[in-house]
């Protein structure tokens, strides 16, 4: 993830604060709402990390074939990552 968890917590607090100030939302439990927003942000921001891990597993399974055919690992990484991003409908 490109952001620290502390910064994501700050973003969650600011988001909830801004939505409350604009009267878009109303809550009796702001701490719980902030926690849920933070969980959602972390989940979305760590999606690329999870995709990268999956790409490494896939390419690891085909490593011998890639060596035999002379395929470039960085090029294959990009191609597989793009395919997985499309599959998960992720914007990276």
Tab-separated table of N, CA, C and O in Angstrom:
chain	number	residue	atom	x	y	z
A	1	UNK	N	0.856	-1.172	0.000
A	1	UNK	CA	0.000	0.000	0.000
A	1	UNK	C	0.902	1.235	0.000
A	1	UNK	O	1.908	1.268	0.690
A	2	UNK	N	0.516	2.231	-0.736
A	2	UNK	CA	1.374	3.407	-0.895
A	2	UNK	C	1.227	4.415	0.237
A	2	UNK	O	2.039	5.325	0.353
A	3	UNK	N	0.203	4.260	1.073
A	3	UNK	CA	-0.009	5.177	2.194
A	3	UNK	C	0.166	4.441	3.510
A	3	UNK	O	-0.142	3.254	3.604
A	4	UNK	N	0.605	5.162	4.537
A	4	UNK	CA	0.698	4.551	5.862
A	4	UNK	C	-0.698	4.410	6.447
A	4	UNK	O	-1.619	5.147	6.085
A	5	UNK	N	-0.850	3.468	7.370
A	5	UNK	CA	-2.157	3.265	7.995
A	5	UNK	C	-2.574	4.497	8.798
A	5	UNK	O	-3.763	4.794	8.906
A	6	UNK	N	-1.606	5.216	9.330
A	6	UNK	CA	-1.925	6.437	10.073
A	6	UNK	C	-2.534	7.484	9.147
A	6	UNK	O	-3.492	8.163	9.507
A	7	UNK	N	-1.979	7.588	7.948
A	7	UNK	CA	-2.506	8.559	6.989
A	7	UNK	C	-3.895	8.149	6.518
A	7	UNK	O	-4.773	9.001	6.350
A	8	UNK	N	-4.102	6.866	6.323
A	8	UNK	CA	-5.420	6.385	5.914
A	8	UNK	C	-6.435	6.677	7.024
A	8	UNK	O	-7.572	7.067	6.745
A	9	UNK	N	-6.021	6.517	8.271
A	9	UNK	CA	-6.892	6.867	9.391
A	9	UNK	C	-7.247	8.339	9.375
A	9	UNK	O	-8.401	8.726	9.618
A	10	UNK	N	-6.268	9.168	9.086
A	10	UNK	CA	-6.495	10.610	8.978
A	10	UNK	C	-7.492	10.909	7.855
A	10	UNK	O	-8.419	11.696	8.035
A	11	UNK	N	-7.308	10.253	6.710
A	11	UNK	CA	-8.230	10.455	5.585
A	11	UNK	C	-9.649	10.039	5.958
A	11	UNK	O	-10.614	10.725	5.600
A	12	UNK	N	-9.771	8.936	6.672
A	12	UNK	CA	-11.095	8.466	7.088
A	12	UNK	C	-11.747	9.475	8.027
A	12	UNK	O	-12.933	9.812	7.876
A	13	UNK	N	-10.985	9.991	8.990
A	13	UNK	CA	-11.531	10.985	9.929
A	13	UNK	C	-11.964	12.243	9.195
A	13	UNK	O	-13.050	12.788	9.443
A	14	UNK	N	-11.145	12.712	8.283
A	14	UNK	CA	-11.460	13.927	7.527
A	14	UNK	C	-12.671	13.714	6.622
A	14	UNK	O	-13.493	14.615	6.451
A	15	UNK	N	-12.778	12.535	6.042
A	15	UNK	CA	-13.914	12.233	5.171
A	15	UNK	C	-15.216	12.268	5.958
A	15	UNK	O	-16.189	12.913	5.546
A	16	UNK	N	-15.234	11.588	7.091
A	16	UNK	CA	-16.444	11.563	7.921
A	16	UNK	C	-16.766	12.959	8.425
A	16	UNK	O	-17.924	13.400	8.376
A	17	UNK	N	-15.744	13.677	8.872
A	17	UNK	CA	-15.939	15.042	9.368
A	17	UNK	C	-16.535	15.932	8.274
A	17	UNK	O	-17.484	16.690	8.513
A	18	UNK	N	-16.010	15.833	7.074
A	18	UNK	CA	-16.502	16.645	5.957
A	18	UNK	C	-17.930	16.290	5.562
A	18	UNK	O	-18.746	17.175	5.279
A	19	UNK	N	-18.246	15.002	5.561
A	19	UNK	CA	-19.604	14.582	5.211
A	19	UNK	C	-20.613	15.009	6.276
A	19	UNK	O	-21.738	15.392	5.952
A	20	UNK	N	-20.205	14.960	7.533
A	20	UNK	CA	-21.090	15.425	8.609
A	20	UNK	C	-21.301	16.935	8.516
A	20	UNK	O	-22.424	17.417	8.679
A	21	UNK	N	-20.229	17.665	8.257
A	21	UNK	CA	-20.322	19.120	8.158
A	21	UNK	C	-21.219	19.544	6.995
A	21	UNK	O	-21.947	20.535	7.097
A	22	UNK	N	-21.180	18.781	5.909
A	22	UNK	CA	-22.006	19.090	4.746
A	22	UNK	C	-23.430	18.547	4.899
A	22	UNK	O	-24.242	18.694	3.992
A	23	UNK	N	-23.679	17.911	6.024
A	23	UNK	CA	-24.987	17.325	6.334
A	23	UNK	C	-25.398	16.254	5.313
A	23	UNK	O	-26.577	16.074	5.019
A	24	UNK	N	-24.387	15.564	4.773
A	24	UNK	CA	-24.637	14.458	3.866
A	24	UNK	C	-24.959	13.200	4.676
A	24	UNK	O	-25.770	12.387	4.260
A	25	UNK	N	-24.311	13.076	5.828
A	25	UNK	CA	-24.559	11.945	6.723
A	25	UNK	C	-24.787	12.454	8.133
A	25	UNK	O	-24.413	13.572	8.478
A	26	UNK	N	-25.394	11.583	8.942
A	26	UNK	CA	-25.585	11.871	10.354
A	26	UNK	C	-25.345	10.563	11.087
A	26	UNK	O	-25.819	9.508	10.659
A	27	UNK	N	-24.601	10.602	12.188
A	27	UNK	CA	-24.301	9.381	12.923
A	27	UNK	C	-24.235	9.652	14.419
A	27	UNK	O	-23.829	10.732	14.849
A	28	UNK	N	-24.660	8.637	15.167
A	28	UNK	CA	-24.545	8.711	16.624
A	28	UNK	C	-23.231	8.096	17.090
A	28	UNK	O	-22.839	8.272	18.236
A	29	UNK	N	-22.596	7.352	16.198
A	29	UNK	CA	-21.354	6.659	16.535
A	29	UNK	C	-20.263	7.016	15.519
A	29	UNK	O	-19.910	6.205	14.663
A	30	UNK	N	-19.714	8.212	15.615
A	30	UNK	CA	-18.709	8.619	14.616
A	30	UNK	C	-17.451	7.753	14.646
A	30	UNK	O	-16.862	7.501	13.597
A	31	UNK	N	-17.055	7.266	15.814
A	31	UNK	CA	-15.844	6.441	15.885
A	31	UNK	C	-16.025	5.149	15.093
A	31	UNK	O	-15.109	4.706	14.379
A	32	UNK	N	-17.187	4.551	15.195
A	32	UNK	CA	-17.464	3.313	14.462
A	32	UNK	C	-17.511	3.582	12.953
A	32	UNK	O	-16.999	2.794	12.156
A	33	UNK	N	-18.102	4.690	12.562
A	33	UNK	CA	-18.162	5.057	11.154
A	33	UNK	C	-16.760	5.309	10.603
A	33	UNK	O	-16.424	4.849	9.510
A	34	UNK	N	-15.947	6.008	11.352
A	34	UNK	CA	-14.558	6.270	10.938
A	34	UNK	C	-13.814	4.949	10.755
A	34	UNK	O	-13.084	4.760	9.778
A	35	UNK	N	-14.027	4.025	11.676
A	35	UNK	CA	-13.382	2.715	11.591
A	35	UNK	C	-13.795	1.981	10.318
A	35	UNK	O	-12.961	1.405	9.618
A	36	UNK	N	-15.080	2.016	9.988
A	36	UNK	CA	-15.572	1.348	8.783
A	36	UNK	C	-15.035	2.016	7.510
A	36	UNK	O	-14.669	1.339	6.547
A	37	UNK	N	-14.989	3.339	7.503
A	37	UNK	CA	-14.444	4.060	6.342
A	37	UNK	C	-12.965	3.717	6.179
A	37	UNK	O	-12.490	3.460	5.066
A	38	UNK	N	-12.242	3.669	7.287
A	38	UNK	CA	-10.819	3.326	7.234
A	38	UNK	C	-10.632	1.906	6.698
A	38	UNK	O	-9.764	1.677	5.855
A	39	UNK	N	-11.441	0.963	7.145
A	39	UNK	CA	-11.345	-0.414	6.641
A	39	UNK	C	-11.590	-0.459	5.134
A	39	UNK	O	-10.881	-1.157	4.406
A	40	UNK	N	-12.582	0.289	4.676
A	40	UNK	CA	-12.871	0.332	3.241
A	40	UNK	C	-11.731	0.931	2.439
A	40	UNK	O	-11.376	0.425	1.372
A	41	UNK	N	-11.155	2.006	2.954
A	41	UNK	CA	-10.027	2.641	2.264
A	41	UNK	C	-8.834	1.697	2.198
A	41	UNK	O	-8.190	1.567	1.148
A	42	UNK	N	-8.520	1.044	3.306
A	42	UNK	CA	-7.385	0.118	3.331
A	42	UNK	C	-7.617	-1.026	2.355
A	42	UNK	O	-6.707	-1.432	1.626
A	43	UNK	N	-8.838	-1.536	2.322
A	43	UNK	CA	-9.155	-2.632	1.407
A	43	UNK	C	-8.935	-2.206	-0.044
A	43	UNK	O	-8.327	-2.935	-0.830
A	44	UNK	N	-9.413	-1.035	-0.400
A	44	UNK	CA	-9.253	-0.550	-1.778
A	44	UNK	C	-7.796	-0.228	-2.104
A	44	UNK	O	-7.316	-0.543	-3.191
A	45	UNK	N	-7.099	0.388	-1.159
A	45	UNK	CA	-5.721	0.784	-1.427
A	45	UNK	C	-4.769	-0.415	-1.459
A	45	UNK	O	-3.706	-0.332	-2.068
A	46	UNK	N	-5.132	-1.510	-0.838
A	46	UNK	CA	-4.257	-2.686	-0.844
A	46	UNK	C	-4.586	-3.644	-1.992
A	46	UNK	O	-3.934	-4.671	-2.134
A	47	UNK	N	-5.559	-3.304	-2.810
A	47	UNK	CA	-5.934	-4.157	-3.937
A	47	UNK	C	-4.757	-4.383	-4.880
A	47	UNK	O	-4.512	-5.514	-5.318
A	48	UNK	N	-4.003	-3.355	-5.176
A	48	UNK	CA	-2.869	-3.514	-6.092
A	48	UNK	C	-1.832	-4.462	-5.497
A	48	UNK	O	-1.246	-5.277	-6.218
A	49	UNK	N	-1.613	-4.393	-4.191
A	49	UNK	CA	-0.670	-5.308	-3.544
A	49	UNK	C	-1.141	-6.755	-3.691
A	49	UNK	O	-0.343	-7.652	-3.970
A	50	UNK	N	-2.443	-6.979	-3.514
A	50	UNK	CA	-2.983	-8.338	-3.645
A	50	UNK	C	-2.870	-8.832	-5.085
A	50	UNK	O	-2.553	-9.999	-5.333
A	51	UNK	N	-3.103	-7.938	-6.037
A	51	UNK	CA	-2.960	-8.318	-7.454
A	51	UNK	C	-1.505	-8.657	-7.762
A	51	UNK	O	-1.222	-9.660	-8.428
A	52	UNK	N	-0.566	-7.851	-7.275
A	52	UNK	CA	0.858	-8.126	-7.500
A	52	UNK	C	1.247	-9.489	-6.932
A	52	UNK	O	2.011	-10.238	-7.557
A	53	UNK	N	0.743	-9.817	-5.749
A	53	UNK	CA	1.042	-11.114	-5.144
A	53	UNK	C	0.501	-12.252	-6.008
A	53	UNK	O	1.172	-13.268	-6.211
A	54	UNK	N	-0.707	-12.076	-6.532
A	54	UNK	CA	-1.300	-13.103	-7.380
A	54	UNK	C	-0.506	-13.262	-8.683
A	54	UNK	O	-0.308	-14.381	-9.157
A	55	UNK	N	-0.028	-12.160	-9.244
A	55	UNK	CA	0.781	-12.218	-10.466
A	55	UNK	C	2.056	-13.011	-10.199
A	55	UNK	O	2.449	-13.864	-11.007
A	56	UNK	N	2.696	-12.775	-9.055
A	56	UNK	CA	3.934	-13.491	-8.720
A	56	UNK	C	3.684	-14.996	-8.617
A	56	UNK	O	4.503	-15.803	-9.058
A	57	UNK	N	2.559	-15.375	-8.038
A	57	UNK	CA	2.216	-16.796	-7.922
A	57	UNK	C	2.012	-17.396	-9.310
A	57	UNK	O	2.524	-18.481	-9.615
A	58	UNK	N	1.271	-16.697	-10.151
A	58	UNK	CA	1.005	-17.192	-11.507
A	58	UNK	C	2.308	-17.332	-12.288
A	58	UNK	O	2.560	-18.368	-12.911
A	59	UNK	N	3.138	-16.304	-12.255
A	59	UNK	CA	4.390	-16.358	-13.017
A	59	UNK	C	5.350	-17.388	-12.430
A	59	UNK	O	6.130	-17.988	-13.173
A	60	UNK	N	5.286	-17.609	-11.138
A	60	UNK	CA	6.121	-18.635	-10.519
A	60	UNK	C	5.780	-20.018	-11.054
A	60	UNK	O	6.658	-20.865	-11.254
A	61	UNK	N	4.510	-20.255	-11.314
A	61	UNK	CA	4.071	-21.545	-11.853
A	61	UNK	C	4.546	-21.747	-13.290
A	61	UNK	O	4.729	-22.882	-13.731
A	62	UNK	N	4.757	-20.677	-14.014
A	62	UNK	CA	5.167	-20.764	-15.413
A	62	UNK	C	6.629	-20.360	-15.621
A	62	UNK	O	7.050	-20.103	-16.746
A	63	UNK	N	7.385	-20.307	-14.554
A	63	UNK	CA	8.764	-19.828	-14.630
A	63	UNK	C	9.616	-20.663	-15.591
A	63	UNK	O	10.361	-20.119	-16.399
A	64	UNK	N	9.509	-21.984	-15.516
A	64	UNK	CA	10.307	-22.843	-16.402
A	64	UNK	C	9.959	-22.610	-17.871
A	64	UNK	O	10.849	-22.533	-18.724
A	65	UNK	N	8.669	-22.488	-18.153
A	65	UNK	CA	8.246	-22.229	-19.536
A	65	UNK	C	8.749	-20.878	-20.014
A	65	UNK	O	9.132	-20.730	-21.184
A	66	UNK	N	8.753	-19.900	-19.136
A	66	UNK	CA	9.226	-18.570	-19.517
A	66	UNK	C	10.715	-18.593	-19.835
A	66	UNK	O	11.165	-17.931	-20.774
A	67	UNK	N	11.470	-19.353	-19.067
A	67	UNK	CA	12.911	-19.453	-19.323
A	67	UNK	C	13.155	-20.138	-20.665
A	67	UNK	O	13.991	-19.692	-21.456
A	68	UNK	N	12.400	-21.204	-20.936
A	68	UNK	CA	12.565	-21.941	-22.194
A	68	UNK	C	12.241	-21.086	-23.412
A	68	UNK	O	12.905	-21.171	-24.436
A	69	UNK	N	11.197	-20.278	-23.291
A	69	UNK	CA	10.777	-19.467	-24.438
A	69	UNK	C	11.472	-18.119	-24.498
A	69	UNK	O	11.323	-17.396	-25.473
A	70	UNK	N	12.185	-17.765	-23.447
A	70	UNK	CA	12.897	-16.487	-23.422
A	70	UNK	C	11.993	-15.297	-23.136
A	70	UNK	O	12.320	-14.160	-23.486
A	71	UNK	N	10.864	-15.558	-22.492
A	71	UNK	CA	9.929	-14.468	-22.169
A	71	UNK	C	10.521	-13.573	-21.082
A	71	UNK	O	11.183	-14.047	-20.161
A	72	UNK	N	10.279	-12.320	-21.196
A	72	UNK	CA	10.770	-11.335	-20.235
A	72	UNK	C	9.833	-11.292	-19.026
A	72	UNK	O	8.628	-11.072	-19.168
A	73	UNK	N	10.409	-11.476	-17.835
A	73	UNK	CA	9.595	-11.457	-16.616
A	73	UNK	C	8.878	-10.122	-16.442
A	73	UNK	O	7.663	-10.111	-16.182
A	74	UNK	N	9.551	-8.978	-16.592
A	74	UNK	CA	8.845	-7.697	-16.422
A	74	UNK	C	7.692	-7.505	-17.416
A	74	UNK	O	6.634	-7.000	-17.050
A	75	UNK	N	7.902	-7.926	-18.658
A	75	UNK	CA	6.827	-7.796	-19.648
A	75	UNK	C	5.651	-8.693	-19.307
A	75	UNK	O	4.494	-8.283	-19.395
A	76	UNK	N	5.946	-9.923	-18.919
A	76	UNK	CA	4.887	-10.859	-18.554
A	76	UNK	C	4.170	-10.382	-17.298
A	76	UNK	O	2.958	-10.522	-17.175
A	77	UNK	N	4.919	-9.793	-16.360
A	77	UNK	CA	4.321	-9.271	-15.137
A	77	UNK	C	3.289	-8.200	-15.485
A	77	UNK	O	2.162	-8.218	-14.986
A	78	UNK	N	3.666	-7.288	-16.377
A	78	UNK	CA	2.745	-6.222	-16.788
A	78	UNK	C	1.496	-6.785	-17.459
A	78	UNK	O	0.383	-6.350	-17.173
A	79	UNK	N	1.698	-7.751	-18.353
A	79	UNK	CA	0.562	-8.326	-19.083
A	79	UNK	C	-0.401	-9.049	-18.142
A	79	UNK	O	-1.615	-8.863	-18.220
A	80	UNK	N	0.150	-9.879	-17.261
A	80	UNK	CA	-0.700	-10.626	-16.333
A	80	UNK	C	-1.384	-9.668	-15.361
A	80	UNK	O	-2.567	-9.822	-15.055
A	81	UNK	N	-0.659	-8.667	-14.904
A	81	UNK	CA	-1.239	-7.693	-13.981
A	81	UNK	C	-2.396	-6.947	-14.640
A	81	UNK	O	-3.449	-6.738	-14.027
A	82	UNK	N	-2.216	-6.542	-15.890
A	82	UNK	CA	-3.296	-5.854	-16.609
A	82	UNK	C	-4.520	-6.750	-16.766
A	82	UNK	O	-5.651	-6.285	-16.631
A	83	UNK	N	-4.288	-8.034	-17.050
A	83	UNK	CA	-5.403	-8.972	-17.191
A	83	UNK	C	-6.146	-9.146	-15.865
A	83	UNK	O	-7.371	-9.163	-15.826
A	84	UNK	N	-5.399	-9.273	-14.777
A	84	UNK	CA	-6.044	-9.422	-13.471
A	84	UNK	C	-6.783	-8.147	-13.076
A	84	UNK	O	-7.865	-8.215	-12.489
A	85	UNK	N	-6.216	-7.002	-13.399
A	85	UNK	CA	-6.892	-5.737	-13.095
A	85	UNK	C	-8.208	-5.655	-13.852
A	85	UNK	O	-9.219	-5.217	-13.304
A	86	UNK	N	-8.209	-6.091	-15.105
A	86	UNK	CA	-9.455	-6.132	-15.878
A	86	UNK	C	-10.446	-7.109	-15.263
A	86	UNK	O	-11.625	-6.823	-15.147
A	87	UNK	N	-9.925	-8.275	-14.859
A	87	UNK	CA	-10.792	-9.303	-14.252
A	87	UNK	C	-11.469	-8.778	-12.987
A	87	UNK	O	-12.647	-9.013	-12.771
A	88	UNK	N	-10.707	-8.068	-12.155
A	88	UNK	CA	-11.244	-7.544	-10.895
A	88	UNK	C	-11.882	-6.167	-11.063
A	88	UNK	O	-12.320	-5.560	-10.090
A	89	UNK	N	-11.874	-5.661	-12.297
A	89	UNK	CA	-12.414	-4.333	-12.593
A	89	UNK	C	-11.772	-3.271	-11.712
A	89	UNK	O	-12.432	-2.391	-11.172
A	90	UNK	N	-10.456	-3.376	-11.595
A	90	UNK	CA	-9.693	-2.454	-10.760
A	90	UNK	C	-9.090	-1.357	-11.622
A	90	UNK	O	-8.714	-1.582	-12.775
A	91	UNK	N	-8.993	-0.199	-11.065
A	91	UNK	CA	-8.324	0.918	-11.721
A	91	UNK	C	-7.016	1.130	-10.974
A	91	UNK	O	-7.000	1.489	-9.810
A	92	UNK	N	-5.907	0.841	-11.659
A	92	UNK	CA	-4.599	0.950	-11.013
A	92	UNK	C	-3.817	2.112	-11.558
A	92	UNK	O	-3.945	2.559	-12.616
